[in-house]
XYZ file of C-alpha atoms in Angstrom:
346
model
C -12.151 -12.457 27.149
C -11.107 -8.688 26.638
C -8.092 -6.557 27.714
C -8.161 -3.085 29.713
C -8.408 -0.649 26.990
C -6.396 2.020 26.855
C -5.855 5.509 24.195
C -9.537 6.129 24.887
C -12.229 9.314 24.044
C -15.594 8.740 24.861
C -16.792 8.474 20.975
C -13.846 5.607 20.156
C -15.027 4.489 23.651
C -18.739 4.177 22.640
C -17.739 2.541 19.046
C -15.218 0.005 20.918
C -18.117 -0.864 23.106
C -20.261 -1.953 20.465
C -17.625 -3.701 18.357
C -16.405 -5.598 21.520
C -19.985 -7.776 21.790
C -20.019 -8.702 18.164
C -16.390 -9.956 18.809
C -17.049 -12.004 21.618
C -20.068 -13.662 20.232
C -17.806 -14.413 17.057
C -15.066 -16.310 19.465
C -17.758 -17.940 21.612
C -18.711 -19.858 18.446
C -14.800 -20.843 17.976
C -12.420 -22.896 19.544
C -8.606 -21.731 20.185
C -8.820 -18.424 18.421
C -7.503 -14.880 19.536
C -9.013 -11.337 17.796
C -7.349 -8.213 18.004
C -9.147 -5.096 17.023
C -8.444 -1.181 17.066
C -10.465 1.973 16.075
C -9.167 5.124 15.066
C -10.946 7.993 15.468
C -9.907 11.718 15.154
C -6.353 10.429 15.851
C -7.006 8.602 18.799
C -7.179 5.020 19.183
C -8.834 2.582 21.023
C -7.760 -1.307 21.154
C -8.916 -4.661 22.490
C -7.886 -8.063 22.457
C -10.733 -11.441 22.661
C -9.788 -14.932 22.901
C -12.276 -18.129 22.480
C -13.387 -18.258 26.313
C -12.091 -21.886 26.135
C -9.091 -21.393 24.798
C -5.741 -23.089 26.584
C -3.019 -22.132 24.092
C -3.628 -19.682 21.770
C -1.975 -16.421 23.672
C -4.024 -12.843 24.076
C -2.224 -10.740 21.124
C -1.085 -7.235 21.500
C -0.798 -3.894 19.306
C 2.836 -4.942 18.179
C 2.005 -8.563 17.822
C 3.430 -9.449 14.313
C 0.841 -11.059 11.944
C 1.084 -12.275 8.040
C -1.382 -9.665 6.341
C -2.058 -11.754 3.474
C -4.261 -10.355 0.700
C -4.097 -7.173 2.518
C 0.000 -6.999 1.104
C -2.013 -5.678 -2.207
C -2.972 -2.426 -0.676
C 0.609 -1.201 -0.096
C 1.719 -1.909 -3.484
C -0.663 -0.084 -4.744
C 0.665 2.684 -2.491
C 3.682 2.239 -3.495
C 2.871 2.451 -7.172
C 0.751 5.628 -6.488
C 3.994 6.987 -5.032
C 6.017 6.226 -7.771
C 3.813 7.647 -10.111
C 4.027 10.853 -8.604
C 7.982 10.632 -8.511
C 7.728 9.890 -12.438
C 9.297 6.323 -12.045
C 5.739 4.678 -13.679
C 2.730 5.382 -15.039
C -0.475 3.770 -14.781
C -0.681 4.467 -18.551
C 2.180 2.328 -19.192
C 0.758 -1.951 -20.362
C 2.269 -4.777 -19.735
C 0.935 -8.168 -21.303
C -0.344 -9.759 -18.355
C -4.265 -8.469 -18.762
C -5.535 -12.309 -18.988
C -3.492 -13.909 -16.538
C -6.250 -14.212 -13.910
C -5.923 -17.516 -12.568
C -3.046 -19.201 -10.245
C -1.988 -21.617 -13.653
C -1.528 -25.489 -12.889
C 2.403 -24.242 -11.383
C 0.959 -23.200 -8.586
C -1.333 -25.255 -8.015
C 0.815 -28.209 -8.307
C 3.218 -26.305 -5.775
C 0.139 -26.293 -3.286
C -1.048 -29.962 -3.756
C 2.720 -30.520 -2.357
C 3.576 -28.183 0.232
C 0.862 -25.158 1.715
C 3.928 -24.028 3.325
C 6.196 -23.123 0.704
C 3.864 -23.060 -2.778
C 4.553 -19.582 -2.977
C 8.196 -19.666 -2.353
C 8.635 -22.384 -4.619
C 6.739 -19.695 -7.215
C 9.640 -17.728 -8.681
C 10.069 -14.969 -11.371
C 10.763 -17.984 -14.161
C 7.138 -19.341 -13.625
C 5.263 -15.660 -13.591
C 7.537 -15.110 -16.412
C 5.959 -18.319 -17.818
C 2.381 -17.306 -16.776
C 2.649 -14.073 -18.853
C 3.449 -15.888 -21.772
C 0.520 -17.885 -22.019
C -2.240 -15.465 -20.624
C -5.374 -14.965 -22.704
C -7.788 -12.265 -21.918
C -10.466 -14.270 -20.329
C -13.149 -11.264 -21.051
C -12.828 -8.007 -23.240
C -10.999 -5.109 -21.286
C -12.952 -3.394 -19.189
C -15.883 -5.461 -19.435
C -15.778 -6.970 -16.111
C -14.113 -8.057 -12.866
C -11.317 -10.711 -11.687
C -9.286 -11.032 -8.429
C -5.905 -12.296 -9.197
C -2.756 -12.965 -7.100
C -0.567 -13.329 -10.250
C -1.501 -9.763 -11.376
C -0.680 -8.289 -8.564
C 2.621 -10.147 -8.331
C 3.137 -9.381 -11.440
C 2.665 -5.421 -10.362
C 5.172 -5.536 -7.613
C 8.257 -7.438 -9.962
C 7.106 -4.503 -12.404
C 7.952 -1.773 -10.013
C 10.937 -3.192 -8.747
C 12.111 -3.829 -12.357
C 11.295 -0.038 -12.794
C 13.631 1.495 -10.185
C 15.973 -1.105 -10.584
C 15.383 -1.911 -6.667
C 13.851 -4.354 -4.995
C 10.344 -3.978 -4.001
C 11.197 -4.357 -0.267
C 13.656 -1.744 -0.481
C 11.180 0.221 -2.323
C 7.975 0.083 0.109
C 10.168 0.796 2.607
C 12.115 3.735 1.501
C 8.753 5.429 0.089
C 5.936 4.121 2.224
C 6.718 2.360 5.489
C 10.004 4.581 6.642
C 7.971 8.286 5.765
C 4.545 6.594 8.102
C 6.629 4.961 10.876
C 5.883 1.466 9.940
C 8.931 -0.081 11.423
C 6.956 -3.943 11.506
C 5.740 -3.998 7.947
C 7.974 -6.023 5.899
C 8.700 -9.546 4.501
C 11.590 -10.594 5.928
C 11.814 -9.973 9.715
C 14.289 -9.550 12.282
C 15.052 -12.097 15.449
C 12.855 -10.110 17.649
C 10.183 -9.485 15.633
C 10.089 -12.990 14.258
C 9.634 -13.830 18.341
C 6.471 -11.461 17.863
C 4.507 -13.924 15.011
C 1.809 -14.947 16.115
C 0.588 -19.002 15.105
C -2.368 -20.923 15.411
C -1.860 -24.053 17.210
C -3.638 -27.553 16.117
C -5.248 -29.742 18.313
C -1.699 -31.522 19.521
C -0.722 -27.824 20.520
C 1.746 -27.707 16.999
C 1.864 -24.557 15.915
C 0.189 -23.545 12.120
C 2.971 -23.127 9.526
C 4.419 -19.837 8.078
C 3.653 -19.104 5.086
C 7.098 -17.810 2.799
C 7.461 -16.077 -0.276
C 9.256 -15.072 -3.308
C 8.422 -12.935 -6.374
C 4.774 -12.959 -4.855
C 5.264 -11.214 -2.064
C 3.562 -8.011 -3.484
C 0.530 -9.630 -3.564
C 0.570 -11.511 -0.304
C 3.896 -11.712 1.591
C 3.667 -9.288 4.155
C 3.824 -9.411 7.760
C 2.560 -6.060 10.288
C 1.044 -5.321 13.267
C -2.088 -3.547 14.705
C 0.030 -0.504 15.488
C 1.523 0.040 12.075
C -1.796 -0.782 10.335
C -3.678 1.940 12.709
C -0.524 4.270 11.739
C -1.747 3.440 7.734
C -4.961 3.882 8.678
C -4.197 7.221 10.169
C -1.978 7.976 6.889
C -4.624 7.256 4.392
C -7.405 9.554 6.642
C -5.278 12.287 6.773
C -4.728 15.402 4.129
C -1.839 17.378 5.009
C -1.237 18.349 1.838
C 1.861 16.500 1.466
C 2.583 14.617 -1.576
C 2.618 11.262 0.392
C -0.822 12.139 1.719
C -1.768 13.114 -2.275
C -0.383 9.678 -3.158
C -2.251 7.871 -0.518
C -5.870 9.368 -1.307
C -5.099 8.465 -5.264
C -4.758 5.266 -4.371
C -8.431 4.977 -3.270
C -9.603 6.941 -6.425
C -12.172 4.940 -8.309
C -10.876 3.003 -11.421
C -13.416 0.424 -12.015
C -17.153 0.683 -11.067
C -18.863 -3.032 -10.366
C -20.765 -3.582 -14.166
C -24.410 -3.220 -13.770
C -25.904 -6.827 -13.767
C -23.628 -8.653 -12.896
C -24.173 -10.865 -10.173
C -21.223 -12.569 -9.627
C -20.414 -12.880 -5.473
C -18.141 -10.328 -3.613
C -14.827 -12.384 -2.876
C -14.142 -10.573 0.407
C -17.656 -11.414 1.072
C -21.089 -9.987 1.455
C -22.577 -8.555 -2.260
C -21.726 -6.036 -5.029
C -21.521 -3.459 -6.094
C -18.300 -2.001 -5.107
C -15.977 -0.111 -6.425
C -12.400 -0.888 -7.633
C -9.535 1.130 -6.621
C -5.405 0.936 -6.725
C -5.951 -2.148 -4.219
C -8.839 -1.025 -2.129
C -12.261 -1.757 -2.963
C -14.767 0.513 -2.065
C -18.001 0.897 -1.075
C -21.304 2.911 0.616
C -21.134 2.895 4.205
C -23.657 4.213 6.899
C -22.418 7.665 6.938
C -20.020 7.496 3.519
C -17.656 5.398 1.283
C -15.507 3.040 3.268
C -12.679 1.903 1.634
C -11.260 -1.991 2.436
C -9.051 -4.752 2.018
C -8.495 -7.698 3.886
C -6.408 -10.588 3.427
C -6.002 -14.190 4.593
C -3.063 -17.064 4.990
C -2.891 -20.577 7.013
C -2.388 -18.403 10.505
C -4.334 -15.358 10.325
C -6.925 -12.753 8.752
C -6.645 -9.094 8.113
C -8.961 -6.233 7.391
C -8.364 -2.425 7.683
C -11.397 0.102 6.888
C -11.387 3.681 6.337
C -13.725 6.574 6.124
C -12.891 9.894 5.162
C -15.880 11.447 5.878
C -16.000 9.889 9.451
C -12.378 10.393 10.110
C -12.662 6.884 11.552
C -10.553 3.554 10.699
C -10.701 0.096 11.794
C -8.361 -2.717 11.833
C -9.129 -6.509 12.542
C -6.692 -9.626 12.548
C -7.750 -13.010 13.281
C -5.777 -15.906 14.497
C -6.104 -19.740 14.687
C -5.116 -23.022 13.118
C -8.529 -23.325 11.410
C -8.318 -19.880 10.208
C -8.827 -20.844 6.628
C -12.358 -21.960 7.331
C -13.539 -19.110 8.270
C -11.541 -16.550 4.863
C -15.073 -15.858 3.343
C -16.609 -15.237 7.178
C -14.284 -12.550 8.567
C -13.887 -9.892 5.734
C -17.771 -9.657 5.767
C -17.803 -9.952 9.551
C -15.061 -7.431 10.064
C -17.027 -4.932 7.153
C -19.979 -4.961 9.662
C -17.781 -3.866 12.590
C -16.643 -1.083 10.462
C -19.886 -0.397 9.959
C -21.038 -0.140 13.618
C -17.950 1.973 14.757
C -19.423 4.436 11.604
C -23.187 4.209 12.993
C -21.635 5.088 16.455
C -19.482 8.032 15.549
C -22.051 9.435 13.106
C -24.479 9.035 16.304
């Protein structure tokens, strides 16, 4: 089931079109599950909402419905340390000794076997502190890829540690406050908490929230469609400012896939792509798109962007089962991204 659209040209309108039958199909195969997806185009947007056409509880979301972004937390760090780079406060130059730590360590995973909802909470700065100091490079440097939640944790306690502020305070004095992102943040306020949205199980109990501590660079965040359309936007424009120069070095190239190796795509579909600050990126039908997407108990993320199309797409997910489905929608949500590129390159 789809909402009136609205913020509408005729080329978003065309892409939207096509995007909106590939959605529905994907919910008519699912039970209790709401989609929310926007393109941006030229600066203006286009957004609709899907439900499963049998679904009783889980409500249509909106464009300032709050969801956890997951994975997708990773990409605005890496802005962030892009932007203090440029401000002289880091350097990518500068090492740490966490290159081997690419595993979640038996801490962690103990943490999970006991509580989903709290694992990462439990996870403070003592145990990544602990993690570092046992890390072995599991490959030589340079000589291949791992994803790793630690690292990127380990990243975000880095730049706080740097500035001698906290990383919240941080991403939103540099990133989110200069783009307008007033719903992209950990912790929430009363009304916007009223705006997460939750999966509900089959006794109508609604999917836990997931909390955080010193990992919530890597996947703490919560946002909404409007603020990721408004990063979208950000990273598609070049106004010469030094934010916009920060953005676009973030999605610079700093590790190609290594030839031969076969190893699967964790956000899905195949290699090669290409490794950014956060994004990874990739040859679309009309140029590189560069993605992220991210996934936790309640919902899925994915934001794509073109430069040569000018266009950018964002995706979430929702439903109690959402988990099932984390190596499904990244690949699913790449191939919308795809058609909205066919469709403006038309």
């Amino acid at each position: 089931m789809a909402n009136p659209v609205f913020k509408n040209d005729a080329t978003a309108e065309r892409a939207m079109s096509e995007i909106a039958k590939k959605v529905e199909d994907y919910c008519a195969e699912r039970h209790e599950l709401t989609v929310i997806a926007g393109i941006t185009h030229g600066g203006t947007r286009h957004i609709r909402s899907f439900r499963s056409s049998d679904a009783k509880r889980a409500s249509v979301a909106g464009e300032k419905t709050v969801y956890e972004i997951g994975s997708f937390s990773n990409v605005f760090t890496t802005a962030l340390l892009a932007v203090m780079e440029s401000k002289g406060m880091i350097s990518l130059d500068d090492t740490t000794s966490t290159a081997g730590v690419d595993r979640i360590g038996r801490v962690l995973a103990r943490m999970v076997d006991q509580d989903v909802r709290s694992c990462y909470l439990q996870y403070r700065r003592e145990d990544l502190y602990e993690q570092r100091r046992v890390a072995e490079l599991a490959r030589p440097r340079r000589s291949g890829w791992a994803y790793s939640i630690i690292r990127m944790s380990v990243l975000g306690h880095v730049l706080d540690v740097a500035a001698g502020q906290s990383y919240e305070r941080l991403l939103r004095e540099f990133v989110c406050e200069p783009l307008g992102l007033h719903d992209t943040a950990y912790r929430l306020t009363e009304e916007q908490l009223a705006r997460v949205v939750r999966g509900d199980d089959e006794t109508g109990r609604p999917s836990p929230v997931w909390y955080w501590d010193v990992m919530v660079p890597q996947g703490g965040l919560r946002s909404t469609l409007d603020d990721m359309l408004a990063f979208a936007e950000a990273n598609l424009r070049n106004d010469g400012s030094q934010l916009s120069t920060d953005l676009r070095r973030a999605r610079e190239t700093h590790f190609e896939w290594p030839e031969g190796d076969e190893r699967p795509n964790p956000a899905g579909g195949t290699p090669p792509f290409r490794q950014a600050l956060g994004w990874r990126r990739h040859e679309g039908p009309s140029g590189i798109i560069s993605s992220h997407g991210g996934a936790t108990r309640s919902s899925q993320s994915y934001l794509g962007v073109c430069e040569q199309t000018q266009t950018g797409l964002v995706a979430f997910m929702s439903s109690d089962t959402n988990l099932d489905d984390i190596h499904v929608f990244p690949a699913f949500a790449d191939g919308l991204m795809h058609k909205a590129m066919e469709v403006v390159a038309a």
